[in-house]
Short mmCIF file of C-alpha atoms and ligand atoms in Angstrom, two decimals:
data_model
loop_
_atom_site.label_atom_id
_atom_site.label_comp_id
_atom_site.label_asym_id
_atom_site.label_seq_id
_atom_site.Cartn_x
_atom_site.Cartn_y
_atom_site.Cartn_z
CA MET H 1 -18.70 -122.62 38.07
CA SER H 2 -20.25 -124.46 40.90
CA THR H 3 -18.61 -127.49 42.55
CA ALA H 4 -19.90 -130.76 44.41
CA LEU H 5 -16.98 -132.19 46.82
CA VAL H 6 -16.96 -135.88 46.77
CA ILE H 7 -14.88 -137.44 49.57
CA LEU H 8 -13.94 -141.20 49.52
CA ALA H 9 -13.98 -142.75 52.87
CA ALA H 10 -15.54 -146.16 52.73
CA GLY H 11 -12.15 -147.91 52.90
CA LYS H 12 -11.00 -149.82 56.12
CA GLY H 13 -7.68 -148.91 56.00
CA THR H 14 -6.10 -152.37 57.25
CA ARG H 15 -2.62 -151.12 57.82
CA MET H 16 -3.66 -148.80 60.81
CA GLU H 17 -4.55 -151.95 62.74
CA SER H 18 -7.17 -150.45 64.26
CA ASP H 19 -10.97 -150.41 65.16
CA LEU H 20 -11.79 -146.60 64.06
CA PRO H 21 -11.90 -146.17 60.51
CA LYS H 22 -8.90 -144.85 58.84
CA VAL H 23 -10.37 -141.52 57.92
CA LEU H 24 -11.31 -140.57 61.96
CA HIS H 25 -7.68 -140.82 63.27
CA LYS H 26 -6.72 -137.21 63.88
CA ILE H 27 -4.25 -135.09 63.23
CA ALA H 28 -3.73 -132.04 65.66
CA GLY H 29 -6.94 -132.81 67.04
CA ALA H 30 -9.27 -133.15 63.95
CA PRO H 31 -10.17 -136.49 62.06
CA MET H 32 -8.51 -136.79 58.75
CA LEU H 33 -11.85 -136.91 56.95
CA VAL H 34 -12.52 -133.01 58.46
CA HIS H 35 -9.34 -131.85 57.08
CA ALA H 36 -10.22 -133.25 53.92
CA MET H 37 -13.68 -131.06 54.43
CA MET H 38 -11.78 -128.18 55.18
CA ALA H 39 -9.26 -128.46 52.34
CA GLY H 40 -12.28 -128.49 50.09
CA ALA H 41 -14.60 -126.12 51.81
CA THR H 42 -12.06 -123.57 50.25
CA LEU H 43 -13.91 -123.90 46.98
CA GLU H 44 -17.46 -123.17 48.43
CA PRO H 45 -19.03 -126.31 46.61
CA GLU H 46 -22.44 -126.38 46.46
CA HIS H 47 -23.04 -129.96 47.87
CA THR H 48 -20.46 -132.00 49.88
CA VAL H 49 -21.00 -135.70 49.16
CA ILE H 50 -19.10 -138.24 51.63
CA VAL H 51 -18.61 -141.73 50.63
CA ALA H 52 -19.02 -144.31 53.63
CA GLY H 53 -18.45 -147.70 54.12
CA HIS H 54 -16.46 -149.30 56.82
CA GLY H 55 -17.65 -147.62 60.44
CA ALA H 56 -20.52 -145.51 58.22
CA GLU H 57 -22.14 -144.28 61.31
CA ALA H 58 -19.03 -142.98 63.08
CA VAL H 59 -17.53 -141.61 60.16
CA SER H 60 -21.14 -139.63 59.31
CA ALA H 61 -21.78 -138.47 62.60
CA ALA H 62 -17.99 -137.06 62.50
CA ALA H 63 -18.71 -135.37 59.23
CA ARG H 64 -22.08 -134.14 60.54
CA ALA H 65 -20.69 -132.91 63.82
CA HIS H 66 -18.33 -130.70 61.32
CA ASP H 67 -20.82 -129.64 58.87
CA GLU H 68 -24.64 -130.61 59.16
CA HIS H 69 -24.82 -130.11 55.64
CA VAL H 70 -23.31 -132.51 54.28
CA SER H 71 -24.54 -135.67 52.69
CA VAL H 72 -23.40 -139.14 53.27
CA VAL H 73 -24.09 -142.04 51.13
CA LEU H 74 -23.33 -145.47 51.81
CA GLN H 75 -21.00 -147.96 49.87
CA THR H 76 -21.79 -151.18 51.59
CA GLU H 77 -19.03 -153.14 49.30
CA GLN H 78 -15.65 -151.50 48.85
CA LEU H 79 -15.47 -152.74 44.98
CA GLY H 80 -13.05 -150.10 44.34
CA THR H 81 -12.64 -145.93 43.72
CA ALA H 82 -15.14 -145.85 40.58
CA HIS H 83 -17.40 -147.71 41.96
CA ALA H 84 -17.14 -145.71 45.03
CA VAL H 85 -18.19 -142.45 43.60
CA ALA H 86 -20.84 -144.35 41.17
CA GLN H 87 -22.78 -144.36 44.96
CA THR H 88 -23.15 -140.34 44.63
CA ARG H 89 -25.39 -140.42 41.68
CA ASP H 90 -28.15 -139.80 43.35
CA ALA H 91 -27.06 -137.28 45.81
CA LEU H 92 -25.45 -135.39 42.85
CA GLU H 93 -28.93 -135.92 40.55
CA GLY H 94 -29.88 -132.03 39.19
CA PHE H 95 -26.36 -130.98 40.47
CA ASP H 96 -24.87 -129.28 37.17
CA GLY H 97 -21.18 -128.19 37.47
CA ASP H 98 -17.75 -129.55 38.47
CA VAL H 99 -17.38 -132.98 40.94
CA ILE H 100 -13.96 -132.52 42.83
CA VAL H 101 -13.26 -136.02 43.93
CA LEU H 102 -11.00 -135.87 47.07
CA PHE H 103 -9.84 -138.84 49.70
CA GLY H 104 -10.55 -138.92 53.19
CA ASP H 105 -7.38 -140.19 53.85
CA THR H 106 -5.45 -137.41 52.31
CA PRO H 107 -6.15 -134.58 54.50
CA PHE H 108 -3.47 -131.79 53.19
CA ILE H 109 -4.40 -130.90 49.75
CA SER H 110 -4.22 -127.12 49.62
CA PRO H 111 -6.84 -124.14 48.74
CA ASP H 112 -4.39 -123.22 45.73
CA THR H 113 -3.94 -126.49 44.17
CA LEU H 114 -7.95 -126.88 44.33
CA ALA H 115 -8.25 -123.42 42.67
CA ARG H 116 -5.57 -124.14 40.12
CA MET H 117 -7.52 -127.78 39.28
CA SER H 118 -10.85 -125.72 38.60
CA GLU H 119 -8.92 -123.20 36.11
CA ALA H 120 -7.28 -126.30 34.57
CA ARG H 121 -10.92 -127.58 33.74
CA LYS H 122 -11.57 -124.63 31.60
CA ASN H 123 -9.52 -125.95 29.10
CA HIS H 124 -9.67 -130.04 29.92
CA ASP H 125 -12.63 -132.27 30.42
CA VAL H 126 -10.84 -134.40 33.49
CA VAL H 127 -8.11 -132.73 35.30
CA VAL H 128 -6.25 -135.17 37.68
CA LEU H 129 -3.68 -133.76 40.50
CA GLY H 130 -0.13 -135.64 40.27
CA PHE H 131 3.05 -135.22 41.81
CA THR H 132 6.48 -136.30 41.68
CA ALA H 133 7.03 -138.96 44.12
CA ARG H 134 10.68 -138.87 45.67
CA ASP H 135 9.29 -142.77 46.09
CA PRO H 136 6.65 -143.26 43.79
CA GLY H 137 5.76 -146.86 45.78
CA ARG H 138 2.63 -148.34 45.14
CA TYR H 139 1.19 -145.28 43.71
CA GLY H 140 -0.93 -145.20 40.10
CA ARG H 141 1.31 -143.52 37.61
CA LEU H 142 0.45 -140.88 35.07
CA VAL H 143 1.35 -141.51 31.47
CA THR H 144 1.51 -137.91 29.84
CA GLU H 145 2.37 -136.67 26.15
CA GLY H 146 3.47 -132.93 26.73
CA ASP H 147 0.44 -131.10 28.28
CA ASN H 148 -2.17 -134.01 28.03
CA LEU H 149 -2.39 -137.03 30.21
CA LEU H 150 -2.76 -140.12 28.51
CA ARG H 151 -3.89 -142.58 31.26
CA ILE H 152 -3.44 -143.67 34.75
CA VAL H 153 -1.83 -147.06 35.28
CA GLU H 154 -2.36 -148.50 38.60
CA PHE H 155 0.96 -150.00 40.31
CA LYS H 156 -0.48 -153.24 40.26
CA GLU H 157 -1.12 -153.60 36.34
CA ALA H 158 1.98 -151.32 35.59
CA SER H 159 4.97 -152.51 33.03
CA ALA H 160 8.31 -151.89 34.18
CA GLN H 161 8.67 -148.84 32.30
CA GLU H 162 5.67 -147.80 33.71
CA LYS H 163 6.52 -148.03 37.03
CA ALA H 164 9.91 -146.00 36.26
CA ILE H 165 7.47 -143.20 35.99
CA THR H 166 7.99 -140.80 39.07
CA LEU H 167 4.97 -138.32 38.10
CA CYS H 168 1.82 -140.34 40.52
CA ASN H 169 -1.76 -140.05 40.97
CA SER H 170 -2.62 -138.12 44.27
CA GLY H 171 -6.70 -139.70 43.60
CA VAL H 172 -7.90 -135.59 43.52
CA MET H 173 -9.72 -135.47 40.12
CA ALA H 174 -11.77 -132.60 39.07
CA VAL H 175 -14.54 -133.63 35.89
CA ALA H 176 -18.09 -132.06 35.21
CA ARG H 177 -20.60 -134.30 36.69
CA ASP H 178 -22.71 -135.53 33.81
CA VAL H 179 -18.97 -136.24 32.02
CA LEU H 180 -17.96 -137.80 35.39
CA PHE H 181 -21.09 -140.62 35.60
CA GLU H 182 -20.78 -141.52 31.90
CA LEU H 183 -17.23 -142.15 32.15
CA ILE H 184 -17.93 -144.32 35.32
CA ASP H 185 -20.01 -146.12 33.93
CA ALA H 186 -17.91 -147.28 31.25
CA VAL H 187 -15.14 -148.51 33.72
CA GLY H 188 -15.04 -152.30 34.13
CA ASN H 189 -13.15 -154.61 36.84
CA ASP H 190 -11.32 -156.53 34.54
CA ASN H 191 -7.79 -156.16 36.48
CA VAL H 192 -5.62 -157.90 38.88
CA ALA H 193 -7.53 -156.29 41.72
CA ARG H 194 -11.14 -157.17 40.53
CA GLU H 195 -11.55 -153.57 41.14
CA TYR H 196 -13.44 -150.63 39.59
CA TYR H 197 -10.52 -148.07 39.12
CA LEU H 198 -11.59 -144.40 38.87
CA THR H 199 -8.26 -143.46 37.37
CA ASP H 200 -9.48 -145.86 34.03
CA ILE H 201 -11.86 -142.57 33.22
CA VAL H 202 -8.68 -140.66 32.13
CA GLY H 203 -7.92 -143.44 29.48
CA ILE H 204 -11.73 -143.90 28.58
CA ALA H 205 -11.75 -140.08 28.02
CA ARG H 206 -9.13 -139.75 25.76
CA ALA H 207 -10.94 -142.66 23.58
CA ARG H 208 -13.79 -141.00 23.51
CA GLY H 209 -12.29 -137.70 22.45
CA LEU H 210 -12.09 -135.86 25.92
CA SER H 211 -8.97 -133.98 27.10
CA ALA H 212 -7.49 -134.62 30.28
CA THR H 213 -4.26 -132.96 31.90
CA ALA H 214 -2.24 -133.19 35.24
CA VAL H 215 -1.68 -130.56 37.66
CA THR H 216 0.88 -130.91 40.05
CA CYS H 217 1.45 -130.10 43.47
CA ASP H 218 4.16 -130.88 46.25
CA GLU H 219 4.34 -134.17 47.46
CA ALA H 220 3.63 -132.99 51.02
CA GLU H 221 0.12 -132.01 50.07
CA THR H 222 -0.67 -135.51 48.46
CA LEU H 223 0.47 -137.32 51.61
CA GLY H 224 -1.68 -140.38 52.14
CA VAL H 225 -2.11 -141.91 55.28
CA ASN H 226 -2.30 -145.89 55.25
CA SER H 227 -0.28 -146.66 58.83
CA ARG H 228 0.46 -145.32 61.92
CA THR H 229 3.82 -144.16 60.83
CA ASP H 230 1.93 -142.42 57.72
CA LEU H 231 -0.31 -140.98 60.66
CA ALA H 232 2.74 -139.77 62.89
CA ALA H 233 4.59 -138.16 59.68
CA ALA H 234 1.06 -136.29 58.63
CA GLU H 235 0.75 -134.98 62.52
CA ALA H 236 4.56 -133.87 62.07
CA THR H 237 4.03 -131.87 58.83
CA PHE H 238 0.87 -130.30 59.84
CA GLN H 239 2.59 -129.29 62.99
CA ALA H 240 5.57 -127.91 61.25
CA ARG H 241 3.38 -125.92 59.26
CA MET H 242 1.33 -124.27 62.08
CA ARG H 243 4.72 -123.41 63.82
CA ALA H 244 5.65 -121.97 61.10
CA GLU H 245 2.47 -119.98 60.34
CA ALA H 246 2.54 -118.69 63.85
CA LEU H 247 6.00 -117.37 63.78
CA ALA H 248 5.05 -115.71 60.75
CA ALA H 249 1.78 -114.15 62.17
CA GLY H 250 4.14 -112.37 65.03
CA ILE H 251 3.90 -114.94 67.76
CA THR H 252 6.98 -115.88 69.75
CA LEU H 253 7.83 -119.64 70.15
CA GLN H 254 10.88 -119.92 72.26
CA ALA H 255 11.21 -123.82 71.04
CA PRO H 256 9.00 -124.23 67.95
CA GLU H 257 9.43 -127.89 67.95
CA THR H 258 8.14 -128.57 71.46
CA VAL H 259 4.76 -126.55 70.73
CA TYR H 260 1.83 -128.77 69.63
CA PHE H 261 -1.18 -126.77 67.79
CA ALA H 262 -4.42 -127.72 67.08
CA TYR H 263 -5.95 -127.81 63.75
CA ASP H 264 -8.02 -124.77 64.78
CA THR H 265 -5.98 -123.05 67.46
CA VAL H 266 -6.11 -118.98 67.13
CA ILE H 267 -3.17 -117.18 68.43
CA GLY H 268 -2.83 -112.96 68.78
CA ARG H 269 -0.08 -110.98 67.96
CA ASP H 270 2.61 -110.46 70.40
CA SER H 271 1.63 -113.82 72.17
CA GLU H 272 4.51 -115.98 73.56
CA ILE H 273 4.49 -119.46 73.91
CA GLU H 274 7.17 -120.91 76.25
CA PRO H 275 8.47 -124.55 75.56
CA ASN H 276 6.17 -127.62 75.70
CA VAL H 277 2.70 -126.28 75.24
CA VAL H 278 -0.09 -128.26 73.73
CA PHE H 279 -3.37 -127.00 72.18
CA GLY H 280 -6.24 -128.89 71.77
CA PRO H 281 -9.11 -128.02 69.75
CA GLY H 282 -10.75 -124.92 70.37
CA VAL H 283 -8.67 -122.52 71.81
CA THR H 284 -8.23 -118.87 71.10
CA VAL H 285 -5.06 -116.89 73.02
CA GLU H 286 -5.34 -113.12 72.30
CA SER H 287 -2.61 -110.95 71.52
CA GLY H 288 0.22 -110.32 74.44
CA ALA H 289 -0.92 -113.11 76.06
CA THR H 290 1.80 -115.34 77.55
CA ILE H 291 1.39 -119.09 77.99
CA ARG H 292 4.32 -120.63 80.10
CA ALA H 293 6.20 -123.46 79.41
CA PHE H 294 4.24 -127.32 80.02
CA SER H 295 0.86 -126.12 80.05
CA HIS H 296 -2.44 -127.69 78.30
CA LEU H 297 -5.32 -126.29 76.63
CA GLU H 298 -8.40 -127.19 74.89
CA GLY H 299 -11.98 -125.10 74.22
CA CYS H 300 -10.65 -122.08 76.38
CA HIS H 301 -10.50 -118.37 75.70
CA VAL H 302 -7.51 -116.42 77.04
CA SER H 303 -7.67 -112.46 76.96
CA GLU H 304 -4.81 -109.83 76.30
CA GLY H 305 -2.57 -109.87 78.59
CA ALA H 306 -3.01 -113.14 80.70
CA ILE H 307 -0.84 -115.33 81.79
CA VAL H 308 -1.02 -118.91 81.81
CA GLY H 309 1.38 -121.59 83.65
CA PRO H 310 4.08 -122.67 83.72
CA TYR H 311 1.99 -126.29 84.13
CA ALA H 312 -1.43 -124.76 84.03
CA ARG H 313 -4.43 -126.61 82.38
CA LEU H 314 -7.55 -125.12 80.72
CA ARG H 315 -10.10 -126.99 79.68
CA PRO H 316 -13.24 -126.47 77.86
CA GLY H 317 -15.11 -123.56 78.89
CA ALA H 318 -12.45 -121.89 80.62
CA GLU H 319 -12.85 -118.11 79.89
CA LEU H 320 -9.95 -116.13 81.15
CA GLY H 321 -10.41 -112.38 81.33
CA ALA H 322 -7.66 -109.60 80.75
CA TYR H 323 -4.49 -109.65 82.62
CA VAL H 324 -6.15 -113.11 84.73
CA HIS H 325 -3.28 -114.96 86.02
CA VAL H 326 -3.69 -118.78 86.21
CA GLY H 327 -0.52 -120.48 87.73
CA ASN H 328 1.71 -123.69 88.51
CA PHE H 329 -1.03 -126.65 88.74
CA VAL H 330 -3.77 -124.69 88.36
CA GLU H 331 -6.84 -126.31 86.87
CA VAL H 332 -9.72 -124.49 85.09
CA LYS H 333 -12.76 -125.89 83.44
CA ASN H 334 -16.29 -124.32 82.58
CA ALA H 335 -15.44 -121.05 84.33
CA ILE H 336 -15.12 -117.43 83.62
CA LEU H 337 -12.53 -115.60 85.42
CA HIS H 338 -13.10 -111.61 84.80
CA GLU H 339 -10.45 -109.52 84.32
CA GLY H 340 -7.33 -109.26 86.68
CA VAL H 341 -8.20 -112.42 88.40
CA LYS H 342 -5.07 -114.53 90.24
CA ALA H 343 -5.33 -117.97 90.99
CA ASN H 344 -1.26 -118.84 90.59
CA HIS H 345 -1.02 -122.02 92.44
CA LEU H 346 -2.54 -125.43 93.10
CA THR H 347 -6.10 -124.97 92.44
CA TYR H 348 -9.09 -126.29 90.72
CA ILE H 349 -12.08 -124.18 89.15
CA GLY H 350 -14.66 -125.82 87.86
CA ASP H 351 -18.01 -124.58 87.03
CA ALA H 352 -17.23 -121.59 88.34
CA GLU H 353 -17.33 -117.47 87.76
CA ILE H 354 -15.12 -115.26 89.37
CA GLY H 355 -15.40 -111.57 89.50
CA GLU H 356 -12.59 -109.10 88.44
CA LYS H 357 -9.58 -108.78 90.73
CA THR H 358 -10.46 -111.66 92.81
CA ASN H 359 -7.54 -113.43 94.31
CA VAL H 360 -7.57 -117.23 94.78
CA GLY H 361 -5.29 -118.82 97.60
CA ALA H 362 -3.23 -121.60 97.12
CA GLY H 363 -4.88 -125.05 97.27
CA THR H 364 -8.35 -123.70 96.70
CA ILE H 365 -10.91 -125.90 95.43
CA THR H 366 -14.42 -125.41 93.97
CA CYS H 367 -16.05 -129.20 94.85
CA ASN H 368 -18.34 -128.57 92.07
CA TYR H 369 -19.25 -132.69 91.91
CA ASP H 370 -21.51 -134.33 94.50
CA GLY H 371 -21.22 -137.41 92.69
CA VAL H 372 -23.98 -137.02 90.29
CA PHE H 373 -24.71 -133.57 89.69
CA LYS H 374 -22.16 -130.74 89.04
CA HIS H 375 -22.64 -127.42 90.86
CA ARG H 376 -21.92 -123.82 90.27
CA THR H 377 -19.48 -121.65 92.84
CA VAL H 378 -19.87 -117.69 91.97
CA ILE H 379 -17.57 -115.62 93.80
CA GLY H 380 -17.95 -112.07 93.32
CA ALA H 381 -15.32 -109.11 92.61
CA ARG H 382 -12.30 -108.40 94.50
CA ALA H 383 -12.86 -110.86 97.13
CA PHE H 384 -9.95 -112.72 98.70
CA ILE H 385 -10.04 -116.77 99.20
CA GLY H 386 -7.94 -117.75 101.31
CA SER H 387 -5.43 -120.57 101.05
CA SER H 388 -6.61 -124.46 100.41
CA THR H 389 -10.35 -123.48 100.92
CA MET H 390 -12.96 -125.95 100.04
CA LEU H 391 -15.93 -124.02 97.98
CA VAL H 392 -18.69 -126.30 98.21
CA ALA H 393 -20.74 -125.88 95.52
CA PRO H 394 -23.42 -124.61 95.00
CA VAL H 395 -22.20 -121.47 96.84
CA THR H 396 -21.72 -117.84 96.56
CA ILE H 397 -18.98 -115.57 97.75
CA GLY H 398 -20.15 -111.83 97.83
CA ASP H 399 -17.95 -109.15 96.69
CA GLY H 400 -15.20 -107.99 98.88
CA ALA H 401 -15.74 -111.39 100.86
CA MET H 402 -12.70 -113.10 102.32
CA THR H 403 -12.52 -116.99 103.26
CA GLY H 404 -9.88 -118.01 106.09
CA SER H 405 -7.59 -120.45 105.50
CA GLY H 406 -8.63 -124.11 105.49
CA SER H 407 -12.10 -123.36 105.43
CA VAL H 408 -14.42 -125.67 104.21
CA ILE H 409 -17.39 -123.40 102.92
CA THR H 410 -20.82 -124.65 102.64
CA GLU H 411 -22.75 -121.62 103.10
CA ASP H 412 -23.05 -118.74 100.94
CA VAL H 413 -20.89 -115.56 102.42
CA PRO H 414 -22.38 -112.17 101.98
CA ALA H 415 -20.29 -109.48 100.51
CA GLY H 416 -17.94 -107.78 102.96
CA ALA H 417 -18.16 -110.69 105.46
CA LEU H 418 -15.15 -112.86 106.53
CA ALA H 419 -15.96 -116.76 106.43
CA ILE H 420 -14.11 -119.15 108.65
CA GLY H 421 -14.79 -122.61 108.31
CA ARG H 422 -13.02 -124.92 110.33
CA GLY H 423 -11.73 -126.43 113.55
CA LYS H 424 -10.89 -123.83 116.03
CA GLN H 425 -7.23 -124.15 116.92
CA VAL H 426 -6.25 -125.73 120.72
CA ASN H 427 -2.62 -125.17 122.05
CA LYS H 428 -1.37 -127.59 124.59
CA PRO H 429 1.33 -126.20 126.20
CA GLY H 430 4.87 -128.34 126.42
CA LEU H 431 2.88 -131.36 124.85
CA ALA H 432 4.84 -131.67 121.53
CA ARG H 433 8.31 -131.64 123.29
CA LYS H 434 6.84 -134.28 125.77
CA LEU H 435 5.86 -136.40 122.57
CA PHE H 436 9.41 -136.01 120.95
CA GLU H 437 10.82 -137.20 124.01
CA MET H 438 8.81 -140.36 124.34
CA LEU H 439 9.10 -141.29 120.78
CA ARG H 440 13.07 -140.61 120.59
CA ALA H 441 13.17 -142.90 123.85
CA ARG H 442 10.97 -145.69 122.17
CA LYS H 443 13.38 -145.18 119.13
CA ALA H 444 16.57 -145.99 121.17
CA ARG H 445 14.52 -149.05 122.92
CA GLN H 446 14.09 -150.47 119.19
CA ALA H 447 18.10 -149.74 118.20
CA GLU H 448 18.87 -151.73 121.64
CA THR H 449 16.59 -154.72 121.11
CA ASP H 450 17.66 -155.04 117.05
CA LYS H 451 21.26 -155.14 117.92
C1 LIG Y 501 -5.42 -144.77 44.73
C2 LIG Y 501 -5.30 -144.73 43.33
C3 LIG Y 501 -3.96 -144.33 43.18
C4 LIG Y 501 -3.19 -143.12 44.06
C5 LIG Y 501 -3.48 -143.22 45.03
C6 LIG Y 501 -3.03 -142.53 46.19
C7 LIG Y 501 -7.06 -145.94 42.02
C8 LIG Y 501 -7.75 -146.97 41.81
N1 LIG Y 501 -6.11 -145.83 42.50
O1 LIG Y 501 -4.89 -145.89 45.36
O2 LIG Y 501 -3.98 -144.18 41.56
O3 LIG Y 501 -1.85 -143.17 43.74
O4 LIG Y 501 -5.02 -143.52 45.43
O5 LIG Y 501 -3.22 -142.36 47.31
O6 LIG Y 501 -8.12 -144.98 42.59
N2 LIG Y 501 -12.21 -145.87 48.96
C9 LIG Y 501 -13.91 -146.39 49.07
N3 LIG Y 501 -13.97 -147.29 48.55
C10 LIG Y 501 -13.61 -148.14 47.91
C11 LIG Y 501 -12.09 -148.15 47.73
C12 LIG Y 501 -11.57 -147.13 47.91
O7 LIG Y 501 -14.10 -145.34 49.26
O8 LIG Y 501 -14.28 -149.19 46.97
C13 LIG Y 501 -11.70 -144.93 49.38
C14 LIG Y 501 -10.64 -145.59 50.40
O9 LIG Y 501 -11.58 -145.51 51.40
C15 LIG Y 501 -9.63 -144.07 50.23
C16 LIG Y 501 -9.83 -143.80 49.00
O10 LIG Y 501 -10.60 -144.20 47.95
O11 LIG Y 501 -10.14 -143.14 50.84
C17 LIG Y 501 -8.43 -144.72 48.25
O12 LIG Y 501 -8.79 -146.16 48.00
P1 LIG Y 501 -7.41 -146.93 48.36
O13 LIG Y 501 -7.61 -147.95 48.39
O14 LIG Y 501 -6.30 -146.09 49.25
O15 LIG Y 501 -6.46 -146.69 46.95
P2 LIG Y 501 -4.97 -146.84 46.58
O16 LIG Y 501 -5.00 -148.15 46.52
O17 LIG Y 501 -3.92 -145.93 47.59
MG1 LIG Y 502 -4.48 -145.30 49.75
#
């Protein structure tokens, strides 16, 4: 059975107190909407349609950045979840299969749960995902009879008896496309909120002799985000899951609760992650690498056996070859460090390529930015960059070359050459002693006058 994914994301999310549309708030480095898209993608949908409203332009851009094939439809007025789904009618014209409705602010539905919903669709016309809530709060309630779902009652409409039901509506539904739109056509807004409730389609389906059922999942999956507090809780849940997965995959985490992953972090077996490491999006760490404490990595690739940190920062485009060492207070951006390069202390390497086994001395800086343009630094293999060298890009250092400590290198250095670019040293015999005497005498005079 082919599926189409509809993700509702038009709501404002008032309780977020934000200028950013709710679904663009991030969890583990990816907007909630993208998490929902990733969850739905496991069904290999034929179409993905996102219903945008508040901040539609930004929502659309974020959705397309993740998957250029999505369609985005506009719901200019938020008249309710049924009205939102109705906006996808044209986009799904001619599609013949199941529509799965997800909410953009419910990012953690698991692939297994979605698969079970698809399975349940074989025996029922409408399948709703429910969960038993510890605190049912304002969720819609599922009224069931055995395996059958009779109707969904919104909290605002529920009687005291219905409010006592703990089986709640997650919002996720699976219905065949043509059935879905027929049912939605029959939804009215004669209710407390004057909204078109998608949840009403269950009762309507039953009245028409169609069948409905609820598939259930763990509450953690249906976690909806409505406030910054919910967002923080969702982040914590996601991080806990990522840490458990990392440990199970053979990665050592000395203090798992202090390591923060991004949604797409990839780490090889037998890597070791020390405490307080943060992974931004787009990081791959290969087997047997060590990321030492207090390092921050994003958009980078760390090869096997490399050692990063403590206190290192790898920014987008950092490519570390095998057995590279990047030490404390070293920042690498858009730079390839080939096998065995060492840059162990207090260094900035940006827009650069460094050949294998080159040693970069403490305090070295690639001066890549002239205030307007960025320029590249290319360093050959087995070179030795003296401490505190300023490499004023564009500049090329040949294989096996050396730079003297404290040099400002503005011209290319041929292979095998030693470049020294600094003021020549002058020694003034005895002058330090004289200066000290003079200064100490001045201090003594001051102490006298201050008495
Ligand atoms: C909805 C369900 C409720 C369920 C709960 C789970 C309905 C009527 N109620 O209530 O049964 O327990 O979710 O979290 O469906 N949206 C639009 N356009 C609209 C209205 C909403 O795109 O006109 C989107 C929102 O952006 C959001 C989602 O639909 O992503 C759910 O809307 P929301 O207003 O949060 O519904 P709830 O009141 O939480
Ligand atoms: Mg909600």
